[in-house]
PDB file of C-alpha atoms in Angstrom:
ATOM      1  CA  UNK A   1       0.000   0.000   0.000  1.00  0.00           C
ATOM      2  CA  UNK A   2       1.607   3.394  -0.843  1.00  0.00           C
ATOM      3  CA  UNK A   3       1.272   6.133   1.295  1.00  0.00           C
ATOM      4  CA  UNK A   4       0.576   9.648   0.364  1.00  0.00           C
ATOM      5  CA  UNK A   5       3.266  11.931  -1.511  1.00  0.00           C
ATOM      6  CA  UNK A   6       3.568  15.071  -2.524  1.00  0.00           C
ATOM      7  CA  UNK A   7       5.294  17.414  -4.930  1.00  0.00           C
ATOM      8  CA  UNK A   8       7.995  19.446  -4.932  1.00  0.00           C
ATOM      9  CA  UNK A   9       9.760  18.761  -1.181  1.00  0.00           C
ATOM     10  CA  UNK A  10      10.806  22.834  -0.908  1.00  0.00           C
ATOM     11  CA  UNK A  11       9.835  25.505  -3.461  1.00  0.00           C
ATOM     12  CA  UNK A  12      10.866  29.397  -3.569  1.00  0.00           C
ATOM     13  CA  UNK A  13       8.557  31.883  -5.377  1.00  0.00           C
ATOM     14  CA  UNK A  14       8.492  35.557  -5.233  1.00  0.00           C
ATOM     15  CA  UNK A  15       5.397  37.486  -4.664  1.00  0.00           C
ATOM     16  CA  UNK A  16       3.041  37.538  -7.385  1.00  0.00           C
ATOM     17  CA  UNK A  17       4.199  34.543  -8.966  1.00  0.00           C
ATOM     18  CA  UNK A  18       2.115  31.618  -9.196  1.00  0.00           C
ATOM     19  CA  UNK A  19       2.465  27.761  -7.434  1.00  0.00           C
ATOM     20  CA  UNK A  20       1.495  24.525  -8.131  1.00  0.00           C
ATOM     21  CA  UNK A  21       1.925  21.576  -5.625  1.00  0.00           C
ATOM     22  CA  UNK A  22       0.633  18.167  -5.846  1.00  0.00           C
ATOM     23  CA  UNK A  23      -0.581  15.402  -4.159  1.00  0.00           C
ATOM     24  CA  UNK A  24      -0.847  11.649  -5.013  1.00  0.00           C
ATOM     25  CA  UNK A  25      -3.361  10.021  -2.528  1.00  0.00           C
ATOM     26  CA  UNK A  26      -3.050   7.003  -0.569  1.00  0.00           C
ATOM     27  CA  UNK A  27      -3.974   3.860  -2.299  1.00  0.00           C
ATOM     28  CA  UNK A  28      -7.996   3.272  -2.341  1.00  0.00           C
ATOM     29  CA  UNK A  29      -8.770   6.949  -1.413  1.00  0.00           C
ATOM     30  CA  UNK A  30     -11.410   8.994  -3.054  1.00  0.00           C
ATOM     31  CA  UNK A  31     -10.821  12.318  -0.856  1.00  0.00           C
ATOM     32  CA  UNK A  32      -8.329  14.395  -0.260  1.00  0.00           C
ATOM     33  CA  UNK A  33      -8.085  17.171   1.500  1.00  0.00           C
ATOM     34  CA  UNK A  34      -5.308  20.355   1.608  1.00  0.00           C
ATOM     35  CA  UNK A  35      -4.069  22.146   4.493  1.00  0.00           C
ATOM     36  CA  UNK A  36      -2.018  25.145   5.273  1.00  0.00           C
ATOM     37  CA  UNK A  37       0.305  24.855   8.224  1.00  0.00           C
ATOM     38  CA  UNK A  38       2.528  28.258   9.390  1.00  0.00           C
ATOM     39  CA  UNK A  39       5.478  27.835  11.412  1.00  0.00           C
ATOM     40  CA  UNK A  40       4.466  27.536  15.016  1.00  0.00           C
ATOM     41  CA  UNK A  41       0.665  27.149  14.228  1.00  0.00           C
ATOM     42  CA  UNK A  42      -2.036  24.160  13.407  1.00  0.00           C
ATOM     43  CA  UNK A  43      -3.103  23.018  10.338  1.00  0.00           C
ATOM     44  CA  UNK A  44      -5.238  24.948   8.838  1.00  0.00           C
ATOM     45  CA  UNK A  45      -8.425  23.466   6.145  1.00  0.00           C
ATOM     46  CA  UNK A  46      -7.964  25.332   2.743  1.00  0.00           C
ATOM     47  CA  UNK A  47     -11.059  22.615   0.685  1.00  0.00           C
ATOM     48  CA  UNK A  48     -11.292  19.291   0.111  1.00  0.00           C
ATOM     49  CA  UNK A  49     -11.940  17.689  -3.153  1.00  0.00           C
ATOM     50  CA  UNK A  50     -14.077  14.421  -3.065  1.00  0.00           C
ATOM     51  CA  UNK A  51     -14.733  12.244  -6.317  1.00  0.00           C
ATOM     52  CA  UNK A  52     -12.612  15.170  -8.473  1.00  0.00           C
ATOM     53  CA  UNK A  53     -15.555  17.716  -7.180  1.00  0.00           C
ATOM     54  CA  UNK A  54     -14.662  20.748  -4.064  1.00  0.00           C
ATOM     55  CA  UNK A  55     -16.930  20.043  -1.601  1.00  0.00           C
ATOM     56  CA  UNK A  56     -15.936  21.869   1.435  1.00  0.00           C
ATOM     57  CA  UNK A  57     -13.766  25.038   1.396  1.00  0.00           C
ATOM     58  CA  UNK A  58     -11.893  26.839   4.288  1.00  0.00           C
ATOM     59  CA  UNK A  59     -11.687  30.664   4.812  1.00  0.00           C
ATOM     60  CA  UNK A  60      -8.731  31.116   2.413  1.00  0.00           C
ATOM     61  CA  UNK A  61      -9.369  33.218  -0.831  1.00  0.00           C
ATOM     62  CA  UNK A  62     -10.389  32.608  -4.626  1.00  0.00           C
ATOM     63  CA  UNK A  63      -6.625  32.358  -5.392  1.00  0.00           C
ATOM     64  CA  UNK A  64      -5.925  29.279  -3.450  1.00  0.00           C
ATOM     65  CA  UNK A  65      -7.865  26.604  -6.321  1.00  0.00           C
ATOM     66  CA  UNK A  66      -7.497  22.686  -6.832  1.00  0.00           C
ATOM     67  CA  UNK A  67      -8.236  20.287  -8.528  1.00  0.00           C
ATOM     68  CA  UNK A  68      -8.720  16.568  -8.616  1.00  0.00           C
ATOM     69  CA  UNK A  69      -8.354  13.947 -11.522  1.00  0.00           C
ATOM     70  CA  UNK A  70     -10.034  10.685 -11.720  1.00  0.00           C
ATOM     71  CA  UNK A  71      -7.191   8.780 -10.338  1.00  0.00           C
ATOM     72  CA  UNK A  72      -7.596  10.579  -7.282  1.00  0.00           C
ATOM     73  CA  UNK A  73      -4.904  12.292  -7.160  1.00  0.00           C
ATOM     74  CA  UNK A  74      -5.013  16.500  -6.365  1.00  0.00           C
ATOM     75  CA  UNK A  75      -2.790  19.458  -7.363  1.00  0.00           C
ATOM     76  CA  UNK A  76      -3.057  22.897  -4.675  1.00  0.00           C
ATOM     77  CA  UNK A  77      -3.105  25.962  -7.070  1.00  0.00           C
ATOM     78  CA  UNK A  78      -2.156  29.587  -5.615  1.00  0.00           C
ATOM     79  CA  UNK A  79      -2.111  32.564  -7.752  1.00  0.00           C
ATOM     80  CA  UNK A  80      -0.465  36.107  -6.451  1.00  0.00           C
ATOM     81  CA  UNK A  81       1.648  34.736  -3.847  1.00  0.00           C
ATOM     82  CA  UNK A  82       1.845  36.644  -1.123  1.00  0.00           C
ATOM     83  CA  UNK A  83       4.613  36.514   1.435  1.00  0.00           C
ATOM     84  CA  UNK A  84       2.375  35.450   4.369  1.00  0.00           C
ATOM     85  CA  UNK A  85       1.544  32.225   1.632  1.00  0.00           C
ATOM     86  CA  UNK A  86       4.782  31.187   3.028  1.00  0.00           C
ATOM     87  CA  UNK A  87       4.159  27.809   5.024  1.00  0.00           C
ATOM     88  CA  UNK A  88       3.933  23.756   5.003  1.00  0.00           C
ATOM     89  CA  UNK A  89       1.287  22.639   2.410  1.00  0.00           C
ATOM     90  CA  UNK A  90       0.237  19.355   3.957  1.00  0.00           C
ATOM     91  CA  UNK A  91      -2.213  16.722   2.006  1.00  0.00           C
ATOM     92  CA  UNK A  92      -4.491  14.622   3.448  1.00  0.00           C
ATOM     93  CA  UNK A  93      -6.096  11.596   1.839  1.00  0.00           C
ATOM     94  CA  UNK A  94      -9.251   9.415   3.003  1.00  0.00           C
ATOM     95  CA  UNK A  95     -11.951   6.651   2.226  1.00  0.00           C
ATOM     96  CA  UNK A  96     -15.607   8.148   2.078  1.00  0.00           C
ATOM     97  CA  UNK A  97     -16.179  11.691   1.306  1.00  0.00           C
ATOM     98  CA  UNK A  98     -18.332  14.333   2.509  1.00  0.00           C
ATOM     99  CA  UNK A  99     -19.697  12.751   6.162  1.00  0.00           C
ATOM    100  CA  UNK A 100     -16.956  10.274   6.186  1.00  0.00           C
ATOM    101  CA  UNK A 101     -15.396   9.545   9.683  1.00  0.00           C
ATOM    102  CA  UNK A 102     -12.259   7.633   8.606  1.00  0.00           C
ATOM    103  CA  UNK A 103      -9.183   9.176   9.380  1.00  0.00           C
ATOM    104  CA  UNK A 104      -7.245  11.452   7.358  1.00  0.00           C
ATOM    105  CA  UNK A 105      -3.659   9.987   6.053  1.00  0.00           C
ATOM    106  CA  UNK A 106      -0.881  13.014   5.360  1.00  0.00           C
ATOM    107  CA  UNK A 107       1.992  13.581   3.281  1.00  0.00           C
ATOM    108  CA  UNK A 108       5.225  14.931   4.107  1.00  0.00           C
ATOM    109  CA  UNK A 109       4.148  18.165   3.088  1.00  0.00           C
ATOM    110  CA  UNK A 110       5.573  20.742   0.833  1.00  0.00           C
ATOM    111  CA  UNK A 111       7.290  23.700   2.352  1.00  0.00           C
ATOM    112  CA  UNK A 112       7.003  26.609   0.494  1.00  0.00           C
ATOM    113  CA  UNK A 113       8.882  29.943   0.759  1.00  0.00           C
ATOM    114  CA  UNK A 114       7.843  33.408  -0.485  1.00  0.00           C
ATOM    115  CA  UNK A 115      10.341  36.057  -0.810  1.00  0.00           C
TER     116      UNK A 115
ATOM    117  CA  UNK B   1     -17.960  27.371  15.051  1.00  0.00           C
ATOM    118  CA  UNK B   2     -15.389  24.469  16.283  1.00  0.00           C
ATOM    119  CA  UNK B   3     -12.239  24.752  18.036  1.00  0.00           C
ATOM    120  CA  UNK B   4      -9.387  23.037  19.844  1.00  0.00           C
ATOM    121  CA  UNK B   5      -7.570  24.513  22.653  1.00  0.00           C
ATOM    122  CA  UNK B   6      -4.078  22.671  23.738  1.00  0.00           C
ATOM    123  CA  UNK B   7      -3.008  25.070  27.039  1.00  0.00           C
ATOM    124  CA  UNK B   8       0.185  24.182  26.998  1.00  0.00           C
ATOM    125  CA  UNK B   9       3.260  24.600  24.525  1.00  0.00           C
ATOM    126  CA  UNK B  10       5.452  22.114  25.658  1.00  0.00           C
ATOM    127  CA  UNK B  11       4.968  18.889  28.362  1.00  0.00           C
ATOM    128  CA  UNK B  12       8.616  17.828  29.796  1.00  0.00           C
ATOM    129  CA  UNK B  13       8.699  14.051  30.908  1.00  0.00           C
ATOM    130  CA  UNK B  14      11.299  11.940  32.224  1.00  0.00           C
ATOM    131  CA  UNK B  15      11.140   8.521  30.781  1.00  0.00           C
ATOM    132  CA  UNK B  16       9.986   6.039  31.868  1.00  0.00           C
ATOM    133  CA  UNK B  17       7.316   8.049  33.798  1.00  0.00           C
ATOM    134  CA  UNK B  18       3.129   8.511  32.480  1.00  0.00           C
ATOM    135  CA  UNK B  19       2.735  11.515  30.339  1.00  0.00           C
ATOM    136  CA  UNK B  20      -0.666  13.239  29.658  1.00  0.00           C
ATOM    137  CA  UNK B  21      -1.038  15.957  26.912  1.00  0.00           C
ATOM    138  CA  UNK B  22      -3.947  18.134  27.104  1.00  0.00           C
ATOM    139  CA  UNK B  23      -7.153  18.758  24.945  1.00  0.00           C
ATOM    140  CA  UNK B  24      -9.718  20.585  24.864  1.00  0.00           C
ATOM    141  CA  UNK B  25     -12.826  21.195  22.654  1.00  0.00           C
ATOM    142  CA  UNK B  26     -15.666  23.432  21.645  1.00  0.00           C
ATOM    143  CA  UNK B  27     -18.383  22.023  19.165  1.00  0.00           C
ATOM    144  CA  UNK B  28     -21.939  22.031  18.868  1.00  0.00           C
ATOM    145  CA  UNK B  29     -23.356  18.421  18.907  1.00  0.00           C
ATOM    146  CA  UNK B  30     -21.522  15.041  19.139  1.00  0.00           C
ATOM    147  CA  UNK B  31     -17.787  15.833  18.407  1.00  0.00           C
ATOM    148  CA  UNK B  32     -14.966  13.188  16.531  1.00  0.00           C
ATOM    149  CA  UNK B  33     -11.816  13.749  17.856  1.00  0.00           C
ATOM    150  CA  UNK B  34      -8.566  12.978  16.336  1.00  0.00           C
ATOM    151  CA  UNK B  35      -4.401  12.974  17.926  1.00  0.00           C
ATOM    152  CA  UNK B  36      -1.817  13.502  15.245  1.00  0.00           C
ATOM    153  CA  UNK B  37       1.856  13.491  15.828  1.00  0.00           C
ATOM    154  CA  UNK B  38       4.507  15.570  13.588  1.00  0.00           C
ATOM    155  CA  UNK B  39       7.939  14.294  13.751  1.00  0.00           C
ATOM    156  CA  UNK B  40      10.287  16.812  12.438  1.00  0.00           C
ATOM    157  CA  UNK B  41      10.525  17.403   8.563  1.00  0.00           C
ATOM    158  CA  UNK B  42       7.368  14.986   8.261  1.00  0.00           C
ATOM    159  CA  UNK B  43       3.742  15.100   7.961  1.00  0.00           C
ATOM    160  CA  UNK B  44       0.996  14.432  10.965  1.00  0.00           C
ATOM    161  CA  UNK B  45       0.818  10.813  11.776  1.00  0.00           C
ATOM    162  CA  UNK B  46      -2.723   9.058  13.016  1.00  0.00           C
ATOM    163  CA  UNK B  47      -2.716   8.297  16.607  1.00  0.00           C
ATOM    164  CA  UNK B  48      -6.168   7.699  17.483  1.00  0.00           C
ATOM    165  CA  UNK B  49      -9.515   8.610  16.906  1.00  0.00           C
ATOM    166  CA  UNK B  50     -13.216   8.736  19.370  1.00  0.00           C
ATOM    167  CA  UNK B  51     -16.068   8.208  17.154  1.00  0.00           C
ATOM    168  CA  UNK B  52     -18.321   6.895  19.667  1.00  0.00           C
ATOM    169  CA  UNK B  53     -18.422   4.206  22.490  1.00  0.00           C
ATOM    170  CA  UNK B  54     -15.825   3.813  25.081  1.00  0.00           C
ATOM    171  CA  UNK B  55     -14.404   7.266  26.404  1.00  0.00           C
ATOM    172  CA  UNK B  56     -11.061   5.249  26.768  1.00  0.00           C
ATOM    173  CA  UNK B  57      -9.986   4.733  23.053  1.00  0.00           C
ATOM    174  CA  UNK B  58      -6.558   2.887  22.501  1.00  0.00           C
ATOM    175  CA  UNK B  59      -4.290   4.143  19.767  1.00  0.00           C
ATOM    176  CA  UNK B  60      -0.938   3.887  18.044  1.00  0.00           C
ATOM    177  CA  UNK B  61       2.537   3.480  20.097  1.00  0.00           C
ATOM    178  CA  UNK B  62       0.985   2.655  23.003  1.00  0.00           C
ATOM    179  CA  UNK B  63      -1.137   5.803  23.403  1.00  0.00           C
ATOM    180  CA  UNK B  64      -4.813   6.034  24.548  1.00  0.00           C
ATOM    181  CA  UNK B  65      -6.990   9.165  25.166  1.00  0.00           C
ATOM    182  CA  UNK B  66      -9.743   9.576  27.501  1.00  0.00           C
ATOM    183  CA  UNK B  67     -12.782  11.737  26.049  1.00  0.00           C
ATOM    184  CA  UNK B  68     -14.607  13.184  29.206  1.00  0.00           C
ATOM    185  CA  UNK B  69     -17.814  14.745  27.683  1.00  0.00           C
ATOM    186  CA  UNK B  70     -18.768  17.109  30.782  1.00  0.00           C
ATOM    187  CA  UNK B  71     -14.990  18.922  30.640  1.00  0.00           C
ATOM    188  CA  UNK B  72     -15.094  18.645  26.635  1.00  0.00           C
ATOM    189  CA  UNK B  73     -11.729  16.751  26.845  1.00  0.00           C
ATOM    190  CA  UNK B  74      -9.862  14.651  25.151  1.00  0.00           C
ATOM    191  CA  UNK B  75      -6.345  14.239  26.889  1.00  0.00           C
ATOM    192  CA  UNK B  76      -3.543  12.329  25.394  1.00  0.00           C
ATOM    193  CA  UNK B  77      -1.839   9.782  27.700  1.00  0.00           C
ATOM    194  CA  UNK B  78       0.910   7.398  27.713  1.00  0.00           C
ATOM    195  CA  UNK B  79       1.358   5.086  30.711  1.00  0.00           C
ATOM    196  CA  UNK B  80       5.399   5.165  30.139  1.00  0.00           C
ATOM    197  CA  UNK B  81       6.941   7.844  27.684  1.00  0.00           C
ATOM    198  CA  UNK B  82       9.925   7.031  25.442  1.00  0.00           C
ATOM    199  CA  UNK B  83      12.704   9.381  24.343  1.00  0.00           C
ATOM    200  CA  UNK B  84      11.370   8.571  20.790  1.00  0.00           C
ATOM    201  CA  UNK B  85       8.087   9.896  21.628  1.00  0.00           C
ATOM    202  CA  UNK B  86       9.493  13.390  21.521  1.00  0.00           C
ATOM    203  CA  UNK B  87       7.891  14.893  18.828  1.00  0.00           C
ATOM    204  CA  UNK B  88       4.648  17.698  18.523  1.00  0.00           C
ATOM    205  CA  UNK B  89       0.980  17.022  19.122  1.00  0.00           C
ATOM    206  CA  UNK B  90      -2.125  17.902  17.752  1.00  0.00           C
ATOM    207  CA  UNK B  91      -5.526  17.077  18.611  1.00  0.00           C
ATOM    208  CA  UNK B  92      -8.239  18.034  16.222  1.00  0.00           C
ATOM    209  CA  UNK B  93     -12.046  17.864  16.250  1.00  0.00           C
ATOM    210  CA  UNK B  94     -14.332  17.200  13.128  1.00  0.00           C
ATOM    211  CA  UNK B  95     -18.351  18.205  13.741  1.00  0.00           C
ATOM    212  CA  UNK B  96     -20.411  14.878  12.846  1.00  0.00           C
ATOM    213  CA  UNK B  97     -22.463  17.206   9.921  1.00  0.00           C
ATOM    214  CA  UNK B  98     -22.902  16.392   6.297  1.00  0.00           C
ATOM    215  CA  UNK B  99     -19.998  18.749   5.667  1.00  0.00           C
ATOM    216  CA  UNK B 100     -16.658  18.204   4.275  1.00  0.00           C
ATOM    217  CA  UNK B 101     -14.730  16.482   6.619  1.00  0.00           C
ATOM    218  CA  UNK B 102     -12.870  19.264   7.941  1.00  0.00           C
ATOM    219  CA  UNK B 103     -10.450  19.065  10.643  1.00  0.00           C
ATOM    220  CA  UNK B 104     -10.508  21.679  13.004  1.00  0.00           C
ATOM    221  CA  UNK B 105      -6.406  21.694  14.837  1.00  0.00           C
ATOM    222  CA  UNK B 106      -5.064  22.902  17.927  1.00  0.00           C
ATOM    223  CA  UNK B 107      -2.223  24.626  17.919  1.00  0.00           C
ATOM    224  CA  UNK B 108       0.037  21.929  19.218  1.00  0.00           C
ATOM    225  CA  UNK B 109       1.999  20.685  22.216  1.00  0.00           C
ATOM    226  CA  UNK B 110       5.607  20.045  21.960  1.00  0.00           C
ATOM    227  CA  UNK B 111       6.777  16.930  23.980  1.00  0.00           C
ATOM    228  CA  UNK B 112      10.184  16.881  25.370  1.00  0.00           C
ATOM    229  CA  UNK B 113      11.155  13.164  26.831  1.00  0.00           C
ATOM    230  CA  UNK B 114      14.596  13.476  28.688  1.00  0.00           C
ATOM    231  CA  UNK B 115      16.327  10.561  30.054  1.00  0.00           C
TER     232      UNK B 115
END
Protein backbone atom coordinates (compact mmCIF):
# COMPACT_ATOMS: atom_id res chain seq x y z
CA UNK A 1 0.00 0.00 0.00
CA UNK A 2 1.61 3.39 -0.84
CA UNK A 3 1.27 6.13 1.30
CA UNK A 4 0.58 9.65 0.36
CA UNK A 5 3.27 11.93 -1.51
CA UNK A 6 3.57 15.07 -2.52
CA UNK A 7 5.29 17.41 -4.93
CA UNK A 8 7.99 19.45 -4.93
CA UNK A 9 9.76 18.76 -1.18
CA UNK A 10 10.81 22.83 -0.91
CA UNK A 11 9.84 25.51 -3.46
CA UNK A 12 10.87 29.40 -3.57
CA UNK A 13 8.56 31.88 -5.38
CA UNK A 14 8.49 35.56 -5.23
CA UNK A 15 5.40 37.49 -4.66
CA UNK A 16 3.04 37.54 -7.38
CA UNK A 17 4.20 34.54 -8.97
CA UNK A 18 2.11 31.62 -9.20
CA UNK A 19 2.47 27.76 -7.43
CA UNK A 20 1.50 24.52 -8.13
CA UNK A 21 1.92 21.58 -5.63
CA UNK A 22 0.63 18.17 -5.85
CA UNK A 23 -0.58 15.40 -4.16
CA UNK A 24 -0.85 11.65 -5.01
CA UNK A 25 -3.36 10.02 -2.53
CA UNK A 26 -3.05 7.00 -0.57
CA UNK A 27 -3.97 3.86 -2.30
CA UNK A 28 -8.00 3.27 -2.34
CA UNK A 29 -8.77 6.95 -1.41
CA UNK A 30 -11.41 8.99 -3.05
CA UNK A 31 -10.82 12.32 -0.86
CA UNK A 32 -8.33 14.39 -0.26
CA UNK A 33 -8.08 17.17 1.50
CA UNK A 34 -5.31 20.35 1.61
CA UNK A 35 -4.07 22.15 4.49
CA UNK A 36 -2.02 25.14 5.27
CA UNK A 37 0.31 24.86 8.22
CA UNK A 38 2.53 28.26 9.39
CA UNK A 39 5.48 27.83 11.41
CA UNK A 40 4.47 27.54 15.02
CA UNK A 41 0.67 27.15 14.23
CA UNK A 42 -2.04 24.16 13.41
CA UNK A 43 -3.10 23.02 10.34
CA UNK A 44 -5.24 24.95 8.84
CA UNK A 45 -8.43 23.47 6.15
CA UNK A 46 -7.96 25.33 2.74
CA UNK A 47 -11.06 22.62 0.69
CA UNK A 48 -11.29 19.29 0.11
CA UNK A 49 -11.94 17.69 -3.15
CA UNK A 50 -14.08 14.42 -3.07
CA UNK A 51 -14.73 12.24 -6.32
CA UNK A 52 -12.61 15.17 -8.47
CA UNK A 53 -15.56 17.72 -7.18
CA UNK A 54 -14.66 20.75 -4.06
CA UNK A 55 -16.93 20.04 -1.60
CA UNK A 56 -15.94 21.87 1.43
CA UNK A 57 -13.77 25.04 1.40
CA UNK A 58 -11.89 26.84 4.29
CA UNK A 59 -11.69 30.66 4.81
CA UNK A 60 -8.73 31.12 2.41
CA UNK A 61 -9.37 33.22 -0.83
CA UNK A 62 -10.39 32.61 -4.63
CA UNK A 63 -6.63 32.36 -5.39
CA UNK A 64 -5.92 29.28 -3.45
CA UNK A 65 -7.87 26.60 -6.32
CA UNK A 66 -7.50 22.69 -6.83
CA UNK A 67 -8.24 20.29 -8.53
CA UNK A 68 -8.72 16.57 -8.62
CA UNK A 69 -8.35 13.95 -11.52
CA UNK A 70 -10.03 10.69 -11.72
CA UNK A 71 -7.19 8.78 -10.34
CA UNK A 72 -7.60 10.58 -7.28
CA UNK A 73 -4.90 12.29 -7.16
CA UNK A 74 -5.01 16.50 -6.36
CA UNK A 75 -2.79 19.46 -7.36
CA UNK A 76 -3.06 22.90 -4.67
CA UNK A 77 -3.10 25.96 -7.07
CA UNK A 78 -2.16 29.59 -5.62
CA UNK A 79 -2.11 32.56 -7.75
CA UNK A 80 -0.47 36.11 -6.45
CA UNK A 81 1.65 34.74 -3.85
CA UNK A 82 1.84 36.64 -1.12
CA UNK A 83 4.61 36.51 1.43
CA UNK A 84 2.38 35.45 4.37
CA UNK A 85 1.54 32.22 1.63
CA UNK A 86 4.78 31.19 3.03
CA UNK A 87 4.16 27.81 5.02
CA UNK A 88 3.93 23.76 5.00
CA UNK A 89 1.29 22.64 2.41
CA UNK A 90 0.24 19.35 3.96
CA UNK A 91 -2.21 16.72 2.01
CA UNK A 92 -4.49 14.62 3.45
CA UNK A 93 -6.10 11.60 1.84
CA UNK A 94 -9.25 9.41 3.00
CA UNK A 95 -11.95 6.65 2.23
CA UNK A 96 -15.61 8.15 2.08
CA UNK A 97 -16.18 11.69 1.31
CA UNK A 98 -18.33 14.33 2.51
CA UNK A 99 -19.70 12.75 6.16
CA UNK A 100 -16.96 10.27 6.19
CA UNK A 101 -15.40 9.55 9.68
CA UNK A 102 -12.26 7.63 8.61
CA UNK A 103 -9.18 9.18 9.38
CA UNK A 104 -7.25 11.45 7.36
CA UNK A 105 -3.66 9.99 6.05
CA UNK A 106 -0.88 13.01 5.36
CA UNK A 107 1.99 13.58 3.28
CA UNK A 108 5.23 14.93 4.11
CA UNK A 109 4.15 18.16 3.09
CA UNK A 110 5.57 20.74 0.83
CA UNK A 111 7.29 23.70 2.35
CA UNK A 112 7.00 26.61 0.49
CA UNK A 113 8.88 29.94 0.76
CA UNK A 114 7.84 33.41 -0.49
CA UNK A 115 10.34 36.06 -0.81
CA UNK B 1 -17.96 27.37 15.05
CA UNK B 2 -15.39 24.47 16.28
CA UNK B 3 -12.24 24.75 18.04
CA UNK B 4 -9.39 23.04 19.84
CA UNK B 5 -7.57 24.51 22.65
CA UNK B 6 -4.08 22.67 23.74
CA UNK B 7 -3.01 25.07 27.04
CA UNK B 8 0.19 24.18 27.00
CA UNK B 9 3.26 24.60 24.53
CA UNK B 10 5.45 22.11 25.66
CA UNK B 11 4.97 18.89 28.36
CA UNK B 12 8.62 17.83 29.80
CA UNK B 13 8.70 14.05 30.91
CA UNK B 14 11.30 11.94 32.22
CA UNK B 15 11.14 8.52 30.78
CA UNK B 16 9.99 6.04 31.87
CA UNK B 17 7.32 8.05 33.80
CA UNK B 18 3.13 8.51 32.48
CA UNK B 19 2.74 11.51 30.34
CA UNK B 20 -0.67 13.24 29.66
CA UNK B 21 -1.04 15.96 26.91
CA UNK B 22 -3.95 18.13 27.10
CA UNK B 23 -7.15 18.76 24.95
CA UNK B 24 -9.72 20.59 24.86
CA UNK B 25 -12.83 21.19 22.65
CA UNK B 26 -15.67 23.43 21.64
CA UNK B 27 -18.38 22.02 19.17
CA UNK B 28 -21.94 22.03 18.87
CA UNK B 29 -23.36 18.42 18.91
CA UNK B 30 -21.52 15.04 19.14
CA UNK B 31 -17.79 15.83 18.41
CA UNK B 32 -14.97 13.19 16.53
CA UNK B 33 -11.82 13.75 17.86
CA UNK B 34 -8.57 12.98 16.34
CA UNK B 35 -4.40 12.97 17.93
CA UNK B 36 -1.82 13.50 15.25
CA UNK B 37 1.86 13.49 15.83
CA UNK B 38 4.51 15.57 13.59
CA UNK B 39 7.94 14.29 13.75
CA UNK B 40 10.29 16.81 12.44
CA UNK B 41 10.53 17.40 8.56
CA UNK B 42 7.37 14.99 8.26
CA UNK B 43 3.74 15.10 7.96
CA UNK B 44 1.00 14.43 10.96
CA UNK B 45 0.82 10.81 11.78
CA UNK B 46 -2.72 9.06 13.02
CA UNK B 47 -2.72 8.30 16.61
CA UNK B 48 -6.17 7.70 17.48
CA UNK B 49 -9.51 8.61 16.91
CA UNK B 50 -13.22 8.74 19.37
CA UNK B 51 -16.07 8.21 17.15
CA UNK B 52 -18.32 6.89 19.67
CA UNK B 53 -18.42 4.21 22.49
CA UNK B 54 -15.82 3.81 25.08
CA UNK B 55 -14.40 7.27 26.40
CA UNK B 56 -11.06 5.25 26.77
CA UNK B 57 -9.99 4.73 23.05
CA UNK B 58 -6.56 2.89 22.50
CA UNK B 59 -4.29 4.14 19.77
CA UNK B 60 -0.94 3.89 18.04
CA UNK B 61 2.54 3.48 20.10
CA UNK B 62 0.98 2.65 23.00
CA UNK B 63 -1.14 5.80 23.40
CA UNK B 64 -4.81 6.03 24.55
CA UNK B 65 -6.99 9.17 25.17
CA UNK B 66 -9.74 9.58 27.50
CA UNK B 67 -12.78 11.74 26.05
CA UNK B 68 -14.61 13.18 29.21
CA UNK B 69 -17.81 14.75 27.68
CA UNK B 70 -18.77 17.11 30.78
CA UNK B 71 -14.99 18.92 30.64
CA UNK B 72 -15.09 18.64 26.64
CA UNK B 73 -11.73 16.75 26.85
CA UNK B 74 -9.86 14.65 25.15
CA UNK B 75 -6.35 14.24 26.89
CA UNK B 76 -3.54 12.33 25.39
CA UNK B 77 -1.84 9.78 27.70
CA UNK B 78 0.91 7.40 27.71
CA UNK B 79 1.36 5.09 30.71
CA UNK B 80 5.40 5.17 30.14
CA UNK B 81 6.94 7.84 27.68
CA UNK B 82 9.93 7.03 25.44
CA UNK B 83 12.70 9.38 24.34
CA UNK B 84 11.37 8.57 20.79
CA UNK B 85 8.09 9.90 21.63
CA UNK B 86 9.49 13.39 21.52
CA UNK B 87 7.89 14.89 18.83
CA UNK B 88 4.65 17.70 18.52
CA UNK B 89 0.98 17.02 19.12
CA UNK B 90 -2.12 17.90 17.75
CA UNK B 91 -5.53 17.08 18.61
CA UNK B 92 -8.24 18.03 16.22
CA UNK B 93 -12.05 17.86 16.25
CA UNK B 94 -14.33 17.20 13.13
CA UNK B 95 -18.35 18.21 13.74
CA UNK B 96 -20.41 14.88 12.85
CA UNK B 97 -22.46 17.21 9.92
CA UNK B 98 -22.90 16.39 6.30
CA UNK B 99 -20.00 18.75 5.67
CA UNK B 100 -16.66 18.20 4.27
CA UNK B 101 -14.73 16.48 6.62
CA UNK B 102 -12.87 19.26 7.94
CA UNK B 103 -10.45 19.06 10.64
CA UNK B 104 -10.51 21.68 13.00
CA UNK B 105 -6.41 21.69 14.84
CA UNK B 106 -5.06 22.90 17.93
CA UNK B 107 -2.22 24.63 17.92
CA UNK B 108 0.04 21.93 19.22
CA UNK B 109 2.00 20.68 22.22
CA UNK B 110 5.61 20.05 21.96
CA UNK B 111 6.78 16.93 23.98
CA UNK B 112 10.18 16.88 25.37
CA UNK B 113 11.15 13.16 26.83
CA UNK B 114 14.60 13.48 28.69
CA UNK B 115 16.33 10.56 30.05
Amino acid sequence: ETGVTQSPTHLIKTRGQQVTLRCSSQSGHNTVSWYQQALGQGPQFIFQYYREEENGRGNFPPRFSGLQFPNYSSELNVNALELDDSALYLCASSLGGAGGLNEQFFGPGTRLTVL
Amino acid sequence: AQSVAQPEDQVNVAEGNPLTVKCTYSVSGNPYLFWYVQYPNRGLQFLLKYITGDNLVKGSYGFEAEFNKSQTSFHLKKPSALVSDSALYFCAVRKNTGTASKLTFGTGTRLQVTL
